[in-house]
PDB file of C-alpha atoms in Angstrom:
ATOM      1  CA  UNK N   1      23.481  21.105 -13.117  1.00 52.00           C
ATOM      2  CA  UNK N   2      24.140  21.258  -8.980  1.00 55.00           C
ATOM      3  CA  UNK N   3      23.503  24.825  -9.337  1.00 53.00           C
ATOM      4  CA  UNK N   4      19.804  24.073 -10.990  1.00 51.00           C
ATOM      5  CA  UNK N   5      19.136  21.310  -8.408  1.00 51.00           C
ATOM      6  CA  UNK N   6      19.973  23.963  -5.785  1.00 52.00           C
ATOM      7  CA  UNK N   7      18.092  26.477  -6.936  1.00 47.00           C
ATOM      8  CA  UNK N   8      14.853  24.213  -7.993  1.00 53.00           C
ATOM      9  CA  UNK N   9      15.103  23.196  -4.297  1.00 54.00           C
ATOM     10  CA  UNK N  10      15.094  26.857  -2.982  1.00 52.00           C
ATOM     11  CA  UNK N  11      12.042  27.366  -4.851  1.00 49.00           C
ATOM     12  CA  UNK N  12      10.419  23.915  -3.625  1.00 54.00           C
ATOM     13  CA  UNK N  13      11.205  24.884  -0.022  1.00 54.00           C
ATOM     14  CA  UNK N  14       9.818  28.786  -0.622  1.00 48.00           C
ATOM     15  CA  UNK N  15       6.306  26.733  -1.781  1.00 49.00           C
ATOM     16  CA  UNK N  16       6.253  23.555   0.086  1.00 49.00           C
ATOM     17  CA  UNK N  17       3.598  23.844   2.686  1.00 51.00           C
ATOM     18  CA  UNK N  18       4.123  21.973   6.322  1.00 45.00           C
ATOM     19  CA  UNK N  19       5.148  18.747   6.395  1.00 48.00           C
ATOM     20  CA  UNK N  20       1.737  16.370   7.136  1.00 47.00           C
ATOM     21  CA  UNK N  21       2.100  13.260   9.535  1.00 67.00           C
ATOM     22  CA  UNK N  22      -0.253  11.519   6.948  1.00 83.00           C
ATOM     23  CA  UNK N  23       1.446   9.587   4.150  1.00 90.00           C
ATOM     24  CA  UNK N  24       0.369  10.349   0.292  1.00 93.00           C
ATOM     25  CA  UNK N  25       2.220   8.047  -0.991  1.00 95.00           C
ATOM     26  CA  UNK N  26       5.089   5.084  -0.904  1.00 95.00           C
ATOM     27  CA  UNK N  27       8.038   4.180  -2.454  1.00 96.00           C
ATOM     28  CA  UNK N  28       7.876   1.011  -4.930  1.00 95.00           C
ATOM     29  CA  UNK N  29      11.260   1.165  -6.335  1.00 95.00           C
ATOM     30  CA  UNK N  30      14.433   3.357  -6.259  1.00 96.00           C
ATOM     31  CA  UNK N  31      17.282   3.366  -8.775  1.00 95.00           C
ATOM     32  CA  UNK N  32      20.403   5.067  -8.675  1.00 93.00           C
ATOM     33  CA  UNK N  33      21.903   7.756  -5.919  1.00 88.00           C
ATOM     34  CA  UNK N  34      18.583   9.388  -4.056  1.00 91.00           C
ATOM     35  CA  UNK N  35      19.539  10.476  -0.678  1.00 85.00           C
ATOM     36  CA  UNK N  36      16.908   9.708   2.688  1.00 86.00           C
ATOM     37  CA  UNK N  37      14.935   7.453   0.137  1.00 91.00           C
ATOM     38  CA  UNK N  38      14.209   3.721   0.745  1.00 92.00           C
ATOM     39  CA  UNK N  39      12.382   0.841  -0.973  1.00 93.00           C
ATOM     40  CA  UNK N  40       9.345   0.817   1.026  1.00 93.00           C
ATOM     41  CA  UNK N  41       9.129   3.891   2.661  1.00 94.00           C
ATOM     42  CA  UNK N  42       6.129   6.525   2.878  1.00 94.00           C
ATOM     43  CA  UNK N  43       6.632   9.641   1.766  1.00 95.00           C
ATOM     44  CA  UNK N  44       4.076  12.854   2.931  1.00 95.00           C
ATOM     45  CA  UNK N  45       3.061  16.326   1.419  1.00 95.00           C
ATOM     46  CA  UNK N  46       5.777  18.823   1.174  1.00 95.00           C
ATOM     47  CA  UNK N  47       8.800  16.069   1.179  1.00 95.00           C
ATOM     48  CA  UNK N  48      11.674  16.879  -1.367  1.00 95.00           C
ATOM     49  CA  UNK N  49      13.054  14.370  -2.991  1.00 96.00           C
ATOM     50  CA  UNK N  50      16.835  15.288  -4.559  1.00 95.00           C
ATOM     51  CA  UNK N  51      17.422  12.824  -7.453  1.00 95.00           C
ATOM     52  CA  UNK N  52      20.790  12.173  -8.868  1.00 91.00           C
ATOM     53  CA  UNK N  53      22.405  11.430 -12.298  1.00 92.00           C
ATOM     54  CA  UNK N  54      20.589   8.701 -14.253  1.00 92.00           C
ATOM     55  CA  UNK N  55      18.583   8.041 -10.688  1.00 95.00           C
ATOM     56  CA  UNK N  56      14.976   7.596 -10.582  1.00 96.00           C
ATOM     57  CA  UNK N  57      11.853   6.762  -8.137  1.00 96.00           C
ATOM     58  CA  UNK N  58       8.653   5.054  -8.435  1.00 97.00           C
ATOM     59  CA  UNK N  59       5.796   6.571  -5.935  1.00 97.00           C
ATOM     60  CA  UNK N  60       2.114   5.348  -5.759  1.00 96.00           C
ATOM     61  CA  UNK N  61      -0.245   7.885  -4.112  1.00 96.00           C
ATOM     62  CA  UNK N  62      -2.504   6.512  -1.655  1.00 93.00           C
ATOM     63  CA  UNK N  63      -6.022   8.381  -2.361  1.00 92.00           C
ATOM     64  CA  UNK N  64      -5.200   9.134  -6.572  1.00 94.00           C
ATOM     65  CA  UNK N  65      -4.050   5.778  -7.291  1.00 94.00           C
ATOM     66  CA  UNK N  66      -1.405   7.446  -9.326  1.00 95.00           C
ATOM     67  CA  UNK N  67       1.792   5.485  -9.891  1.00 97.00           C
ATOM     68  CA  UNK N  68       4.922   8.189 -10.893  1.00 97.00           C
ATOM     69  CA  UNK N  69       8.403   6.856 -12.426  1.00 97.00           C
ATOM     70  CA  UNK N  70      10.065  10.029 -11.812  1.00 96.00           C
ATOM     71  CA  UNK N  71      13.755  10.271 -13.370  1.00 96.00           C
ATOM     72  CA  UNK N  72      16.117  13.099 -12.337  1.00 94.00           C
ATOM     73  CA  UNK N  73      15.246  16.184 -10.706  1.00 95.00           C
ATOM     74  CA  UNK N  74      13.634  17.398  -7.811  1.00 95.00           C
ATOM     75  CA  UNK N  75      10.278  15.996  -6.568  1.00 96.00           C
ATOM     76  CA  UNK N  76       7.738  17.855  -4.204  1.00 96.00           C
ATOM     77  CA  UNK N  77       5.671  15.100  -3.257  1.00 96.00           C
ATOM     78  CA  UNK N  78       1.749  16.068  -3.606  1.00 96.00           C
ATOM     79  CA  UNK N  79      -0.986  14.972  -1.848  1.00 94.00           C
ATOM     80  CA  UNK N  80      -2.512  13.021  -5.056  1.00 95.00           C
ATOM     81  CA  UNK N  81       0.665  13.506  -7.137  1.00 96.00           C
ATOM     82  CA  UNK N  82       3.927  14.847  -7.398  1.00 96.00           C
ATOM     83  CA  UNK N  83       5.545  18.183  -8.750  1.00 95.00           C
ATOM     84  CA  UNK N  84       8.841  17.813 -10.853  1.00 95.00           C
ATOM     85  CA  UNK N  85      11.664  20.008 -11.892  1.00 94.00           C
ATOM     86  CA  UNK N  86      14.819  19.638 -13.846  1.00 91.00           C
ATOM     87  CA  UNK N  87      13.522  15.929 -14.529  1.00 93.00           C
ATOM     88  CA  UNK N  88      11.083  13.555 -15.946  1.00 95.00           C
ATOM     89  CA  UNK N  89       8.051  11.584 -14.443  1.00 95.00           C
ATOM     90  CA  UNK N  90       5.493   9.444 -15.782  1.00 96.00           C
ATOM     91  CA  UNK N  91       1.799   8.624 -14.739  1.00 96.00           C
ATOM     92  CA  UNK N  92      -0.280   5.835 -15.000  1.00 96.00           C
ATOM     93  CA  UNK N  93      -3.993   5.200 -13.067  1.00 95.00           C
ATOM     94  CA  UNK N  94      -3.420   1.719 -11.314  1.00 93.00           C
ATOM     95  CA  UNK N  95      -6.277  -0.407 -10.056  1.00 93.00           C
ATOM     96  CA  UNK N  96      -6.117   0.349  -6.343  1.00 92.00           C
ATOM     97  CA  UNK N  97      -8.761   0.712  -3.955  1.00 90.00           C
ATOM     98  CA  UNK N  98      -8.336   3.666  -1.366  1.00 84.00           C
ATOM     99  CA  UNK N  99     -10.025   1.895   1.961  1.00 83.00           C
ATOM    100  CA  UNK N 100      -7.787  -1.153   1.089  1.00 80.00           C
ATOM    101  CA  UNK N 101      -4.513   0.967   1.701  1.00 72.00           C
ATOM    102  CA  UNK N 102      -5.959   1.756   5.193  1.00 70.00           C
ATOM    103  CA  UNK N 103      -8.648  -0.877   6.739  1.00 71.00           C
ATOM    104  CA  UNK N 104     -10.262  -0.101   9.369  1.00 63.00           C
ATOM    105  CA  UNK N 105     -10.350  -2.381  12.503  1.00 60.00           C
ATOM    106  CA  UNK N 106     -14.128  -4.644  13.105  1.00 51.00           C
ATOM    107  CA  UNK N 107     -15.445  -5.180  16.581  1.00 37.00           C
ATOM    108  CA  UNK N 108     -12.438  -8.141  18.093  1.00 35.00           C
ATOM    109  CA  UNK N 109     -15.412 -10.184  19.784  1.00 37.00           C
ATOM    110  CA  UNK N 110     -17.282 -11.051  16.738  1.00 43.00           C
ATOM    111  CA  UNK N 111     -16.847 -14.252  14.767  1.00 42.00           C
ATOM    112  CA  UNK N 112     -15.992 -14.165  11.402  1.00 45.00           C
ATOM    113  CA  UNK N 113     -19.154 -14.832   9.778  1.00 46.00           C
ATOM    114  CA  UNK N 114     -20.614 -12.436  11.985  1.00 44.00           C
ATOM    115  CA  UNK N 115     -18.181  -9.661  10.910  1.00 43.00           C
ATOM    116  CA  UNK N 116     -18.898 -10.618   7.673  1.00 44.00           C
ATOM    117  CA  UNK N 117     -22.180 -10.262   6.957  1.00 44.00           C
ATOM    118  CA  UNK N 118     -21.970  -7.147   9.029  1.00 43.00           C
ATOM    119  CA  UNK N 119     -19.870  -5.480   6.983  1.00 44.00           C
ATOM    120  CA  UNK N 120     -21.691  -6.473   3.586  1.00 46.00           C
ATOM    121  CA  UNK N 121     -24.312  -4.245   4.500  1.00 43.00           C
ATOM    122  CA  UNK N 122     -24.745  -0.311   5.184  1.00 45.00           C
ATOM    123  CA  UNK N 123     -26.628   1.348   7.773  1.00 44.00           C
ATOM    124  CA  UNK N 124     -29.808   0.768   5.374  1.00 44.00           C
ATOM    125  CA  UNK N 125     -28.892  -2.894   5.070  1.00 43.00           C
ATOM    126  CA  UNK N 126     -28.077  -2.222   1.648  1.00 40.00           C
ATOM    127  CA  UNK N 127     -25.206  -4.731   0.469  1.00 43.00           C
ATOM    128  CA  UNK N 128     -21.644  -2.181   0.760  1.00 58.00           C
ATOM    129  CA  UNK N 129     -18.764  -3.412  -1.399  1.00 76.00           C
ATOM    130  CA  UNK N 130     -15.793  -4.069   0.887  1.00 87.00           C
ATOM    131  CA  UNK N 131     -12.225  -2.703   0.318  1.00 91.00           C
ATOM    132  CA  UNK N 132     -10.722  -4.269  -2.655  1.00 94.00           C
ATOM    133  CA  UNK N 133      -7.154  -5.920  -3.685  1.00 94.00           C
ATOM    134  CA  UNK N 134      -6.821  -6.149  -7.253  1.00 95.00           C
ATOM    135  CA  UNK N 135      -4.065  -8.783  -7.044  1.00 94.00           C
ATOM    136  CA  UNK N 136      -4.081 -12.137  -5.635  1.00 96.00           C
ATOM    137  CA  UNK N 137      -0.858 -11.904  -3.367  1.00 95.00           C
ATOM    138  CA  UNK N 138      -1.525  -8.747  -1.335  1.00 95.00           C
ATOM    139  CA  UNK N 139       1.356  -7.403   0.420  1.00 94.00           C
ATOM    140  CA  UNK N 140       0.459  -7.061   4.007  1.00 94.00           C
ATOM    141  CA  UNK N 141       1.881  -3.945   6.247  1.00 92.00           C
ATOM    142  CA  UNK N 142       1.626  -5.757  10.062  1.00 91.00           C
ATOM    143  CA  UNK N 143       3.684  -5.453  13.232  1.00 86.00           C
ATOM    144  CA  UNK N 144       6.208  -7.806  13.329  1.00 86.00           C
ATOM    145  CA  UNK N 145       6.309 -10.757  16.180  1.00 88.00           C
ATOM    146  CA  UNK N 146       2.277 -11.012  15.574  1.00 90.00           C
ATOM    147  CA  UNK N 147       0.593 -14.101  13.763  1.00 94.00           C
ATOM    148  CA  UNK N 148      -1.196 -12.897  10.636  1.00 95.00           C
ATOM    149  CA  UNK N 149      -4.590 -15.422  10.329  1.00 96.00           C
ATOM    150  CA  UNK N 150      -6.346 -15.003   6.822  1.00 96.00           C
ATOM    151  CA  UNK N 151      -9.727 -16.745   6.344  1.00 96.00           C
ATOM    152  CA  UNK N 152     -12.465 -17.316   3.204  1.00 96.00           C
ATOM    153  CA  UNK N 153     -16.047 -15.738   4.647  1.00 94.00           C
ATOM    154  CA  UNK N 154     -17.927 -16.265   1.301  1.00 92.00           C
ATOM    155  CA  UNK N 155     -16.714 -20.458   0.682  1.00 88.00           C
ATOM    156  CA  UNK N 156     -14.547 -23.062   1.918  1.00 90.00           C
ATOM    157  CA  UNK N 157     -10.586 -22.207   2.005  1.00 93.00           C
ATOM    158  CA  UNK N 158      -7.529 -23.557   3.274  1.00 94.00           C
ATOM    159  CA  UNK N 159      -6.776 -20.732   6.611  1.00 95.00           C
ATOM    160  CA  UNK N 160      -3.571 -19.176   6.375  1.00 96.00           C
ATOM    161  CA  UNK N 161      -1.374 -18.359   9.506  1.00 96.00           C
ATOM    162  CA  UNK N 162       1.589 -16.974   9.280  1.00 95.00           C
ATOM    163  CA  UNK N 163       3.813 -15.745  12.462  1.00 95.00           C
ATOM    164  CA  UNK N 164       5.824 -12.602  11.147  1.00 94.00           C
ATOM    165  CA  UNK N 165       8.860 -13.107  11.803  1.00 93.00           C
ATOM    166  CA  UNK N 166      12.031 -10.834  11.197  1.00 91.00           C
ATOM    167  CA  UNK N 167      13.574 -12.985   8.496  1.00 91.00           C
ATOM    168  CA  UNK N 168      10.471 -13.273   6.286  1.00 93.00           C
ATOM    169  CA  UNK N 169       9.116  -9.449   6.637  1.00 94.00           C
ATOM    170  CA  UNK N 170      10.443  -6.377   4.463  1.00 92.00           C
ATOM    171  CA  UNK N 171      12.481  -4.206   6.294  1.00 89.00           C
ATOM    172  CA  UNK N 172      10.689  -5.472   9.285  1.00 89.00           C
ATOM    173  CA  UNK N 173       7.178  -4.471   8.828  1.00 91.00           C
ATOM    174  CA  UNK N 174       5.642  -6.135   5.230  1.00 94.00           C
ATOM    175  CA  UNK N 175       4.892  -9.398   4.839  1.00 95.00           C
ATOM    176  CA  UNK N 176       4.427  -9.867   0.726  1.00 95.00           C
ATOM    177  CA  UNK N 177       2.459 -12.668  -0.017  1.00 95.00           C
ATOM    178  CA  UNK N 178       3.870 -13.129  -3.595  1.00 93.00           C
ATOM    179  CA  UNK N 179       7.617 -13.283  -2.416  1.00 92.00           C
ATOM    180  CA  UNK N 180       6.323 -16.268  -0.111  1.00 93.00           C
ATOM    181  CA  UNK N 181       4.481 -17.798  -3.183  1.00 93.00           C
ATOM    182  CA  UNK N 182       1.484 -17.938  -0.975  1.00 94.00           C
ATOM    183  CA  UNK N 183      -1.906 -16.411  -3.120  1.00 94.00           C
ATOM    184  CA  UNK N 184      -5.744 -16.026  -2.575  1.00 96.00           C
ATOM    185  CA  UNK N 185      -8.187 -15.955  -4.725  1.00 96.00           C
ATOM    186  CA  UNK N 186      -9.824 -14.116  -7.274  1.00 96.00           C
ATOM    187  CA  UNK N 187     -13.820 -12.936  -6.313  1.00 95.00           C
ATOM    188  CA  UNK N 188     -13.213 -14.303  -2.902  1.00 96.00           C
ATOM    189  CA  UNK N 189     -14.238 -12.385   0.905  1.00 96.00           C
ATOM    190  CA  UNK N 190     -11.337 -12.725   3.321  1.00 96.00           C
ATOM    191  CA  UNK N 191     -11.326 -11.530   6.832  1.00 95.00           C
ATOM    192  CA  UNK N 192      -7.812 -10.685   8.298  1.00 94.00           C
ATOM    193  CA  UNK N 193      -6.869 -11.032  12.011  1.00 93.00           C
ATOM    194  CA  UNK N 194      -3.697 -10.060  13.838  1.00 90.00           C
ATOM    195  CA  UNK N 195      -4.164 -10.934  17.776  1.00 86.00           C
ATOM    196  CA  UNK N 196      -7.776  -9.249  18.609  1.00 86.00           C
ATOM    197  CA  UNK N 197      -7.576  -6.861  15.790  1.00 88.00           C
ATOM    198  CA  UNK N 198      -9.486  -8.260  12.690  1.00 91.00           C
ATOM    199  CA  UNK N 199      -9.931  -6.576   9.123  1.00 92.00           C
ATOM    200  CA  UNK N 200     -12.491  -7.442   5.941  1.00 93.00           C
ATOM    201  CA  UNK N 201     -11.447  -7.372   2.218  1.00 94.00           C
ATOM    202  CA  UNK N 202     -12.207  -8.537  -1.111  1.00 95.00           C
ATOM    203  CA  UNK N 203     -10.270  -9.827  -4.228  1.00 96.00           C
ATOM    204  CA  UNK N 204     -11.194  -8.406  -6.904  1.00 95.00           C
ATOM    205  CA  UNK N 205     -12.359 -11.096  -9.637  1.00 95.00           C
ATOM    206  CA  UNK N 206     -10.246 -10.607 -11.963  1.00 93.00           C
ATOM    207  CA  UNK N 207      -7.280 -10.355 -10.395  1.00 92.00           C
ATOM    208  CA  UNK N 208      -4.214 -12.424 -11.437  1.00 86.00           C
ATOM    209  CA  UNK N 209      -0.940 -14.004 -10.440  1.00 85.00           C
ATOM    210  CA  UNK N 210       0.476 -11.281 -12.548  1.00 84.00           C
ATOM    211  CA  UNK N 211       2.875  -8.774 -10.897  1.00 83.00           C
ATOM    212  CA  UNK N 212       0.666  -5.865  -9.955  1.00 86.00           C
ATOM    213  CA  UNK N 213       1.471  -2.295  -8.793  1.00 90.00           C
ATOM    214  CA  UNK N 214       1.679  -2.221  -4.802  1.00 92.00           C
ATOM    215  CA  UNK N 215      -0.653  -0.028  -4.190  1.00 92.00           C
ATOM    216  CA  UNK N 216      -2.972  -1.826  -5.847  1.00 94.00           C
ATOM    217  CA  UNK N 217      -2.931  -4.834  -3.262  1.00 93.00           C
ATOM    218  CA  UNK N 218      -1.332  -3.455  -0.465  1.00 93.00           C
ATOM    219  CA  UNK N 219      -3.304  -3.999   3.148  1.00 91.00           C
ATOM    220  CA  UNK N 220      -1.892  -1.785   5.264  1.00 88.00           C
ATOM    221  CA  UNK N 221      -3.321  -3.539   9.112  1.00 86.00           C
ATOM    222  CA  UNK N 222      -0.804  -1.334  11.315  1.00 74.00           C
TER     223      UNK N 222
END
């Protein structure tokens, strides 16, 4: 079996193209012995992934909204999905929303109404549909030692501030909203600031308390 693993890796490394600085994916869960590979950790095109005996990986691509339980074998991660040899991996489409994985920063000096109803429209003044959780405990990606502010822009909400500290982030850089039992809600307009940087978003309405995929309400704000 080491002797298939090696050579299934030869051939990966013959085909893989350069690694990219850009992440495809990240890592929702890891079982058994896979070397260099975290909970939590992004993965890029052309990464190799050894798994071992009985071992597995989830990975949820960023752009395909693919989520892979990959069991044994040797992974080539993709740039919308992985390739597999010597093992076995599952797909399933999660509700994700691309621009949520990556928001873009709004202009720091405007209010939050302001940014708002700013970015509700296009460049025709057209309403735009802003990036989308589809879960009601999103699972925020934020430098830690900053103070996370989330506010309601579309109705009358409790704000939430939380200072992201060591102890309460994942493996210092995620703050997860369900592990804190803290939620938003569903249909609702949120605008997200961390010091002068602020960032729009949406619930989706029919999100739930249920657990949901990560990449399907992860913000990632750094």
């Amino acid at each position: 079996m080491r002797s298939l693993i090696g050579a299934a890796v030869g051939a990966f490394c013959v085909a893989a193209p350069a690694l990219a600085e850009t992440p495809a994916a990240i890592v929702e869960d890891v079982q058994g012995k896979v070397d260099g590979i975290e909970f939590m950790d992004y993965v890029a095109p052309g990464k190799i992934i050894k798994l071992g005996p009985k071992a597995s990986i989830t990975l949820s691509y960023l752009k395909s909204c693919l989520r892979e339980t990959i069991s044994e074998g040797v992974v080539l991660v993709g740039a919308e999905q992985s390739t597999v040899q010597l093992g076995d991996v599952q797909r399933a489409k999660v509700p994700c929303d691309t621009k949520a994985a990556q928001l873009s920063e709004r202009e720091a000096n405007q209010s939050a109404a302001t940014t708002f109803r700013t970015m509700r429209s296009d460049a025709k003044g057209a309403p735009s549909k802003l990036p989308t959780i589809y879960g009601v405990a999103p699972l925020v990606q934020a430098k830690s030692g900053s103070t996370l502010v989330i506010e309601r822009t579309d109705g009358k909400e409790p704000t939430i501030s939380v200072p992201l500290k060591n102890d309460i982030m994942i493996r210092g850089k995620f703050y997860d909203f369900a592990k804190a039992g803290k939620s938003l809600t569903p249909g609702g307009s949120y605008l997200a600031s961390l010091g002068a940087k602020r960032y729009t978003f949406q619930v989706d309405a029919s999100a739930t308390s249920s657990p949901t995929p990560i990449i399907g309400r992860l913000l990632r704000l750094e």
